[in-house]
Short mmCIF file of C-alpha atoms and ligand atoms in Angstrom, two decimals:
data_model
loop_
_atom_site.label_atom_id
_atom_site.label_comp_id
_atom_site.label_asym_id
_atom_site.label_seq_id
_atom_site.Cartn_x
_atom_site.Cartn_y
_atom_site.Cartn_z
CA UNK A 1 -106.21 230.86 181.71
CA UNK A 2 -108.17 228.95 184.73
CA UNK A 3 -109.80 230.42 187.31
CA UNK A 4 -106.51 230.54 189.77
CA UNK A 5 -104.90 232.52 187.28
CA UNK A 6 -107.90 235.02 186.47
CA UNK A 7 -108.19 235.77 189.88
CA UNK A 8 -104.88 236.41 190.47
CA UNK A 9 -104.64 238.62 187.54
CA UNK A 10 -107.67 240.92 188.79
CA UNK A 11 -106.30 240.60 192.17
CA UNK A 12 -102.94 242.28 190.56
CA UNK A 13 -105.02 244.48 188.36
CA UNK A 14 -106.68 246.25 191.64
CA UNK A 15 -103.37 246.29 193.19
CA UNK A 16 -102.15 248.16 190.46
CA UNK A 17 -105.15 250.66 190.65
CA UNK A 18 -105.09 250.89 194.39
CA UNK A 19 -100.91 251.86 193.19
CA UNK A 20 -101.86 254.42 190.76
CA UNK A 21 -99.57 253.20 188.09
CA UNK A 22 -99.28 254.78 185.01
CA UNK A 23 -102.18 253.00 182.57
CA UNK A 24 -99.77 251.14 180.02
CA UNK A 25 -98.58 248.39 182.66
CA UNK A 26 -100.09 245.32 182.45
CA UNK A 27 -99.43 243.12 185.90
CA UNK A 28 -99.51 239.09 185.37
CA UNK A 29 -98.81 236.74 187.09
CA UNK A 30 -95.62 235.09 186.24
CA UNK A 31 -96.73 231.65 186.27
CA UNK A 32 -98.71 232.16 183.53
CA UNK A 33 -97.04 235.12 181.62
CA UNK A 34 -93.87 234.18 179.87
CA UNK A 35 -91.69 237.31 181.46
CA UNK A 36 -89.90 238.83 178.36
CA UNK A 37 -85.91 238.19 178.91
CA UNK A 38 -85.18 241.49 177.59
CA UNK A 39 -87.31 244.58 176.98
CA UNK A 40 -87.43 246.23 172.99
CA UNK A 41 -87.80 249.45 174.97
CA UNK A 42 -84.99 250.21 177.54
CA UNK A 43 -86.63 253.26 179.44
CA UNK A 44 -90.08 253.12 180.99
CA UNK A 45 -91.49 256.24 183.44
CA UNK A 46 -93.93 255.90 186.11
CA UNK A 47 -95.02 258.01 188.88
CA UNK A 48 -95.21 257.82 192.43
CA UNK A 49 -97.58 260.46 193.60
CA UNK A 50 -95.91 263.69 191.97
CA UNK A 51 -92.29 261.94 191.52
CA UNK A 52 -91.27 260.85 188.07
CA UNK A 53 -90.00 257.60 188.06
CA UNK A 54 -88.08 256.51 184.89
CA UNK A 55 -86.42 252.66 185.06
CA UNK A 56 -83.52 252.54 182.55
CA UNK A 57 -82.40 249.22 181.51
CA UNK A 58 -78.71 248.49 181.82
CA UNK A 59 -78.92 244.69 180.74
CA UNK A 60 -78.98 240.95 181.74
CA UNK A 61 -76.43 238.62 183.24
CA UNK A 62 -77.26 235.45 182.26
CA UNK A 63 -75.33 233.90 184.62
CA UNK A 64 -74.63 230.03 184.32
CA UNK A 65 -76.21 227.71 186.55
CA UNK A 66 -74.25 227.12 189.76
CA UNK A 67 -74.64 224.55 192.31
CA UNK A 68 -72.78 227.41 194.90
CA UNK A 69 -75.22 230.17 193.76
CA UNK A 70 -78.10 229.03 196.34
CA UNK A 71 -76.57 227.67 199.42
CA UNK A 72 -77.57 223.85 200.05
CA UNK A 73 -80.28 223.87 197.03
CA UNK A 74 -79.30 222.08 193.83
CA UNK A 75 -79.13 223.73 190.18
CA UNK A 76 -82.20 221.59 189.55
CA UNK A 77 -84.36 222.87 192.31
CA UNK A 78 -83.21 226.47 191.04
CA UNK A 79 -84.49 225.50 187.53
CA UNK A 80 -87.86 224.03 188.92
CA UNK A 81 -87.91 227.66 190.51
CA UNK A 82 -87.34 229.63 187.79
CA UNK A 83 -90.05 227.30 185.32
CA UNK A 84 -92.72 227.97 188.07
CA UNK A 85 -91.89 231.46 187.97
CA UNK A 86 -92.31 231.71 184.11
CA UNK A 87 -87.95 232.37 183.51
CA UNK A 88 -85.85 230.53 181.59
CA UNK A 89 -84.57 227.62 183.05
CA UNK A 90 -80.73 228.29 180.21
CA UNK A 91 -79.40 230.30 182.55
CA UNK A 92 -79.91 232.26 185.77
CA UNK A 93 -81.49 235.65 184.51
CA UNK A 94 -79.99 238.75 186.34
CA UNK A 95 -81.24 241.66 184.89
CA UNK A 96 -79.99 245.13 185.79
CA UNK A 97 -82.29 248.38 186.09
CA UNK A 98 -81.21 251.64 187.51
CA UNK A 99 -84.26 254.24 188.46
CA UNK A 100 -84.12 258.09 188.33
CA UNK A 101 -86.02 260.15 189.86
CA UNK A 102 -87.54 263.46 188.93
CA UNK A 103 -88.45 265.71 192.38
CA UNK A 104 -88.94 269.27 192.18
CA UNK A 105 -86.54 269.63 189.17
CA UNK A 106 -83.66 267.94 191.06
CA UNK A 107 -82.63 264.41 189.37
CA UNK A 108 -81.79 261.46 191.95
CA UNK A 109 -80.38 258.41 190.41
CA UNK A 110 -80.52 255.35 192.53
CA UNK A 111 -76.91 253.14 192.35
CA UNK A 112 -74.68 253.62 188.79
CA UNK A 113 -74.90 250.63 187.25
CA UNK A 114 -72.48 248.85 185.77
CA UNK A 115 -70.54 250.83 183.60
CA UNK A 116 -69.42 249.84 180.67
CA UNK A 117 -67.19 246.90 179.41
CA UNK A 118 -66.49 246.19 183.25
CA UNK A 119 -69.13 243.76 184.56
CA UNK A 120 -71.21 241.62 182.30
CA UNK A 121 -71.29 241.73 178.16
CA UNK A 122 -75.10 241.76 178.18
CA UNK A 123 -75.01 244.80 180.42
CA UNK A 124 -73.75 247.56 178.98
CA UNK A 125 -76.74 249.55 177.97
CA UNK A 126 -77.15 252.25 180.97
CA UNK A 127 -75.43 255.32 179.15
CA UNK A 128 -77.83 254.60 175.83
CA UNK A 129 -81.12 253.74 177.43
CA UNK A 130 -80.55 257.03 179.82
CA UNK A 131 -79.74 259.45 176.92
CA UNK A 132 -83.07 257.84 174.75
CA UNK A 133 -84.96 258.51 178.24
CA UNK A 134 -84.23 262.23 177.64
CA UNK A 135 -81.92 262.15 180.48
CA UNK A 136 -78.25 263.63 180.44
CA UNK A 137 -76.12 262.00 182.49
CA UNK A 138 -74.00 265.23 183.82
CA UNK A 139 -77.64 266.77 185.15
CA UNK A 140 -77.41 263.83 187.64
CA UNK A 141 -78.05 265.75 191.65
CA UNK A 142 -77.65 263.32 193.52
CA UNK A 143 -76.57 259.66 193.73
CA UNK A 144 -78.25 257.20 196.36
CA UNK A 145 -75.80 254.37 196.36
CA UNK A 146 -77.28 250.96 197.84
CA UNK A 147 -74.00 249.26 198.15
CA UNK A 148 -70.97 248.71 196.42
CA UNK A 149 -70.81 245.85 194.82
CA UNK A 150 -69.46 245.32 191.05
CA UNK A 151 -73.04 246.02 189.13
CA UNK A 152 -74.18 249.09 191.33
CA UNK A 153 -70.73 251.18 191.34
CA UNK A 154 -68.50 250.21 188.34
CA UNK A 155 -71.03 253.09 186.85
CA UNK A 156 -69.24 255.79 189.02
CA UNK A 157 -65.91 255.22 187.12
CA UNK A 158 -64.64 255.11 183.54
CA UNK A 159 -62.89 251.74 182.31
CA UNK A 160 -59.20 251.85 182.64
CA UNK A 161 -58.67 255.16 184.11
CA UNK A 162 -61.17 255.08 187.09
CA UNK A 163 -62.15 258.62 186.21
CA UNK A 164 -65.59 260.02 188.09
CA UNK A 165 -68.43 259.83 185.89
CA UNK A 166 -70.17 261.68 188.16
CA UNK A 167 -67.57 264.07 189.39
CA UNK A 168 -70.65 266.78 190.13
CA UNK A 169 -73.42 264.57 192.08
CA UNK A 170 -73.33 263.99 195.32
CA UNK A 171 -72.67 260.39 196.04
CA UNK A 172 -74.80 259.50 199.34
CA UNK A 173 -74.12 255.85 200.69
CA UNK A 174 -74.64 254.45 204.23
CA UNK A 175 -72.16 255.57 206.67
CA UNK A 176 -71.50 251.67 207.61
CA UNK A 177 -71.35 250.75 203.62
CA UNK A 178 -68.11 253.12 203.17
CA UNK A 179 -65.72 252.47 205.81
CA UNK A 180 -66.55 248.91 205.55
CA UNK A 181 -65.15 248.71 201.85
CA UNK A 182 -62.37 252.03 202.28
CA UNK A 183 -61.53 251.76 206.29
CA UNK A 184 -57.74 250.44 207.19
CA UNK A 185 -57.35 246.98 205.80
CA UNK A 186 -60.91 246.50 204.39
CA UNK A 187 -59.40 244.80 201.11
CA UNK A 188 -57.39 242.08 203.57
CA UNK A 189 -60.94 241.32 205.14
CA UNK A 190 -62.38 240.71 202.19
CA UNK A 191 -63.07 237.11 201.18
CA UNK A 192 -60.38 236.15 198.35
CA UNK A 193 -62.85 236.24 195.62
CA UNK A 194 -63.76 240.33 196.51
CA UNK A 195 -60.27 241.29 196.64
CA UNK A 196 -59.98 242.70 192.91
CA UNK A 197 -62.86 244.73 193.41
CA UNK A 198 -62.29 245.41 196.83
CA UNK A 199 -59.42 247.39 196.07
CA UNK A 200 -60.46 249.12 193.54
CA UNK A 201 -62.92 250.95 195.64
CA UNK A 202 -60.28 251.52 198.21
CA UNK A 203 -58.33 252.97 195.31
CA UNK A 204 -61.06 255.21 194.06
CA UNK A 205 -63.34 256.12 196.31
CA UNK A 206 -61.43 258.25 199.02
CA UNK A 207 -60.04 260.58 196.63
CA UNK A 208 -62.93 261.65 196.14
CA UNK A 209 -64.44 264.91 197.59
CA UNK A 210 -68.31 264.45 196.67
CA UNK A 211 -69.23 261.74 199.51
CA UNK A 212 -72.06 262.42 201.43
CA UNK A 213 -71.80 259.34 204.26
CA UNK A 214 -75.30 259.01 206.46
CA UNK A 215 -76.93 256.64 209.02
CA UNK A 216 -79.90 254.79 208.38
CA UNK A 217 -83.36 256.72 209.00
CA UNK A 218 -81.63 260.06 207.90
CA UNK A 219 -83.66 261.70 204.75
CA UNK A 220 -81.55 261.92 201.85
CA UNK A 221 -83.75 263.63 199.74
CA UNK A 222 -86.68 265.55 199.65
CA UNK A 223 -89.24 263.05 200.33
CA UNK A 224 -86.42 260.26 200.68
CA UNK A 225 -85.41 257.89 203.74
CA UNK A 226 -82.65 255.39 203.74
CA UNK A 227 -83.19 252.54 205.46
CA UNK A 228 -80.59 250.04 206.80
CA UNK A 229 -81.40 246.25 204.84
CA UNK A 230 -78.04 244.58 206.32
CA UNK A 231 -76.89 241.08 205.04
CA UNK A 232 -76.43 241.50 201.24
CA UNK A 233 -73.21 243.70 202.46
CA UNK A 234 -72.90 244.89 205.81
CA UNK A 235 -74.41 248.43 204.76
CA UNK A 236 -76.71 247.84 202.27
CA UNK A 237 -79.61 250.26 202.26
CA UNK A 238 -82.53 250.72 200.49
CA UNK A 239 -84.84 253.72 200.25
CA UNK A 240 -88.24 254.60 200.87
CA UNK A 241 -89.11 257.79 198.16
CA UNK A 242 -92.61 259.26 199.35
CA UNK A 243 -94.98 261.57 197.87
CA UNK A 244 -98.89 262.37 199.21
CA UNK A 245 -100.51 258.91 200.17
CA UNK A 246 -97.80 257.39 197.81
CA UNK A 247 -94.81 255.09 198.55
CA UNK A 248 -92.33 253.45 196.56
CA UNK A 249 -89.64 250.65 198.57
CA UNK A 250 -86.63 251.10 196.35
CA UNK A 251 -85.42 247.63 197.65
CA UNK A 252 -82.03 247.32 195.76
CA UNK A 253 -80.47 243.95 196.11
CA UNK A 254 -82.70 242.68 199.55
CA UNK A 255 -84.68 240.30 196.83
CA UNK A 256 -82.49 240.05 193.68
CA UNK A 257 -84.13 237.29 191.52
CA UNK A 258 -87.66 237.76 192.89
CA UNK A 259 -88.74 235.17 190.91
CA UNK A 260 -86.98 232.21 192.68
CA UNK A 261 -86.80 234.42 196.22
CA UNK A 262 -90.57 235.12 197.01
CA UNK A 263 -91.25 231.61 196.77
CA UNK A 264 -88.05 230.65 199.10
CA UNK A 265 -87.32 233.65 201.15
CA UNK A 266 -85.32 231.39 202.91
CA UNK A 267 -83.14 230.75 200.48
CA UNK A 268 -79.10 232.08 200.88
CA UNK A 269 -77.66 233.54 198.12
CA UNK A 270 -74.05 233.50 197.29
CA UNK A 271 -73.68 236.80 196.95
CA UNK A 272 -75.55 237.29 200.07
CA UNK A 273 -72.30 238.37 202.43
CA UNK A 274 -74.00 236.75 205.94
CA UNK A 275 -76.88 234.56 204.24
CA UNK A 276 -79.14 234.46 207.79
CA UNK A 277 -79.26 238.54 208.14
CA UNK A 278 -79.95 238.87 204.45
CA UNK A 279 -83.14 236.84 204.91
CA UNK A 280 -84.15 238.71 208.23
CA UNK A 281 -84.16 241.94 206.14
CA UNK A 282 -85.47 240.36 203.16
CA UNK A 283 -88.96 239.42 205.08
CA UNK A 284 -89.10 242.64 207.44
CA UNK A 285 -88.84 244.83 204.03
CA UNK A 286 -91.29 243.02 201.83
CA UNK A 287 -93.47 242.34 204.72
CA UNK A 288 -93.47 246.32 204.89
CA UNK A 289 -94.51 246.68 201.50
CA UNK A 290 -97.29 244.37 201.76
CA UNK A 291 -98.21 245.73 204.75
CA UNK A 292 -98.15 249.98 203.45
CA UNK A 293 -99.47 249.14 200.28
CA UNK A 294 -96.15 250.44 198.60
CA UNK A 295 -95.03 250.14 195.11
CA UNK A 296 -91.42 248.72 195.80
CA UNK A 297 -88.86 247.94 192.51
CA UNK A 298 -85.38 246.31 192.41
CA UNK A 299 -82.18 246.30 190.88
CA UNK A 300 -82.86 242.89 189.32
CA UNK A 301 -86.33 242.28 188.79
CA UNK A 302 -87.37 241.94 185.17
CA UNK A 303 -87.53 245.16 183.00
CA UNK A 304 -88.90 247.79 184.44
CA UNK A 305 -87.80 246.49 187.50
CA UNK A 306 -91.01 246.82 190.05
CA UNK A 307 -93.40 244.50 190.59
CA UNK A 308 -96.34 243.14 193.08
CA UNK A 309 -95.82 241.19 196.12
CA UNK A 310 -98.33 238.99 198.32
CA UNK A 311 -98.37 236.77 201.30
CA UNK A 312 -98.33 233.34 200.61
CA UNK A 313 -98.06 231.18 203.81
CA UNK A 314 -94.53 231.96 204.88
CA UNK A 315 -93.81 232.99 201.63
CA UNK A 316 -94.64 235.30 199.00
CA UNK A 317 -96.12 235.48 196.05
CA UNK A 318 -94.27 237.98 192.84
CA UNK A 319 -96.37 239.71 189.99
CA UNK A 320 -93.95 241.50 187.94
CA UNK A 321 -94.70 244.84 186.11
CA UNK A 322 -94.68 244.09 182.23
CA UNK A 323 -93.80 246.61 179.93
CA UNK A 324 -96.35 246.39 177.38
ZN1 LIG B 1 -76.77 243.64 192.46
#
């Protein structure tokens, strides 16, 4: 290890402290830590303040490399990215994490995941990671949705028959999020490519009767705000959970491969429905976190899905949390 690396390692190490994670987490930085593809444990708690934080593993899209996946940036600049960043350079890594949260004996899941058999074969490990975590899936209170894409609702419905697998939770999603997928010709609007999915949602989704639609700044939860993080979709939210001095940025999809995105912000993703709004949001939130010294995770950081962020220039620097 040289000096850079040393320092940056304490610096994480009393940025952890000044976090109060839980002791077993050892922060590196991922230049110099090979960041394990997969974790041998698929459930890892962690508190924020008082709330019980659990990060259940739902598994890894290892998407192939795709000159269309970063707009005007090459598959060999996204390799160079992801070998500075200590990933493998096979495949894009998209891992998938869902978090639930334990407050006051009420259990808040954050998004569904993917379900199983309908997005990626690698991914298909939410309902057996959640029931090693000690967690029953029909206990589920409440469901903060960040958006609806593929990986964060296919989890709401069975395979085949679209049957609620969480007929009993309420289902909370941005106001903006749901008529933009369900309102009068949404699925026509959609670009050809989101059709399929597009209509399934407009299928689904209205006959439902446990929707709980809210604007951005409302509390959700106890302790819980949304937040509007526009550009991934055109309602994507993320949520702030807070307990005491203690604040976690549940960011969702506003930094999906942190890895390649702290380094290039600026970067468009495909999936990133208007590419300039996504990066507006993406700085404003993790400027935030820097900023409030919050914990923050994400849908597809490495396992367990949170993770350190610093200023670097006009960029950042990314420290994942690794399970030990
Ligand atoms: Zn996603």
């Amino acid at each position: 290890m040289n000096n850079l690396s040393r320092r940056t390692v304490l610096k994480s190490a009393a940025a952890m402290a000044a976090f109060g994670l839980a002791a077993p987490v050892v922060l590196q930085h991922a230049a110099q830590a090979e960041t394990p593809l997969e974790p041998t444990v698929g459930h890892y708690t962690y508190k924020v303040g008082d709330i019980e934080v659990t990060a259940i593993y739902d598994g890894i899209w290892k998407k192939p490399h795709d000159p269309a996946f970063i707009k005007d940036v090459s598959v060999d600049e996204t390799k160079a990215a992801l070998a500075k960043a200590g990933l493998t350079t096979d495949f894009m890594p998209i891992p998938l994490t869902v978090i639930v949260l334990k407050i006051g004996g009420k259990l808040i899941m954050v998004d569904a995941g993917s379900g199983v058999g309908q997005w990626q074969a690698n991914a298909t490990n939410l309902p057996k990671n959640m029931a090693a975590a000690g967690i029953d899936h029909t206990k589920i209170d409440t469901l903060l949705i960040s958006h609806f894409h593929p990986d964060h609702v296919w989890g709401l419905m069975e395979k085949g028959t679209n049957a609620a697998t969480f007929p009993n939770a309420e289902l909370i999603v941005n106001s903006k999020e749901y008529h933009f997928w369900t309102d009068a010709g949404a699925v026509d609007r959609l670009p050809e490519g989101r059709r399929a999915a597009g209509k399934r949602i407009a299928d689904v989704f209205p006959t439902w009767n446990n929707w709980k639609l809210v604007e951005p700044g409302s509390e959700v939860a106890p302790g819980i705000q949304i937040l509007d993080a526009y550009g991934h979709t055109p309602g994507h939210s993320v949520f702030v959970v807070n307990s005491g001095k203690n604040q976690l940025m549940v960011s969702n999809d506003t930094m999906y491969v942190p890895g390649i995105l702290a380094p290039h912000p600026e970067w468009q993703g495909a999936y990133d429905q208007d590419g300039p709004m996504a990066i507006t949001t993406r700085r404003r939130i993790i400027d935030r976190v820097i900023a409030d010294k919050m914990q923050i995770c994400g849908a597809h950081f490495p396992f367990p899905g949170s993770g350190t962020f610093t200023k670097d220039g006009n960029a950042y620097g990314f420290a994942p949390t690794i399970q030990s």
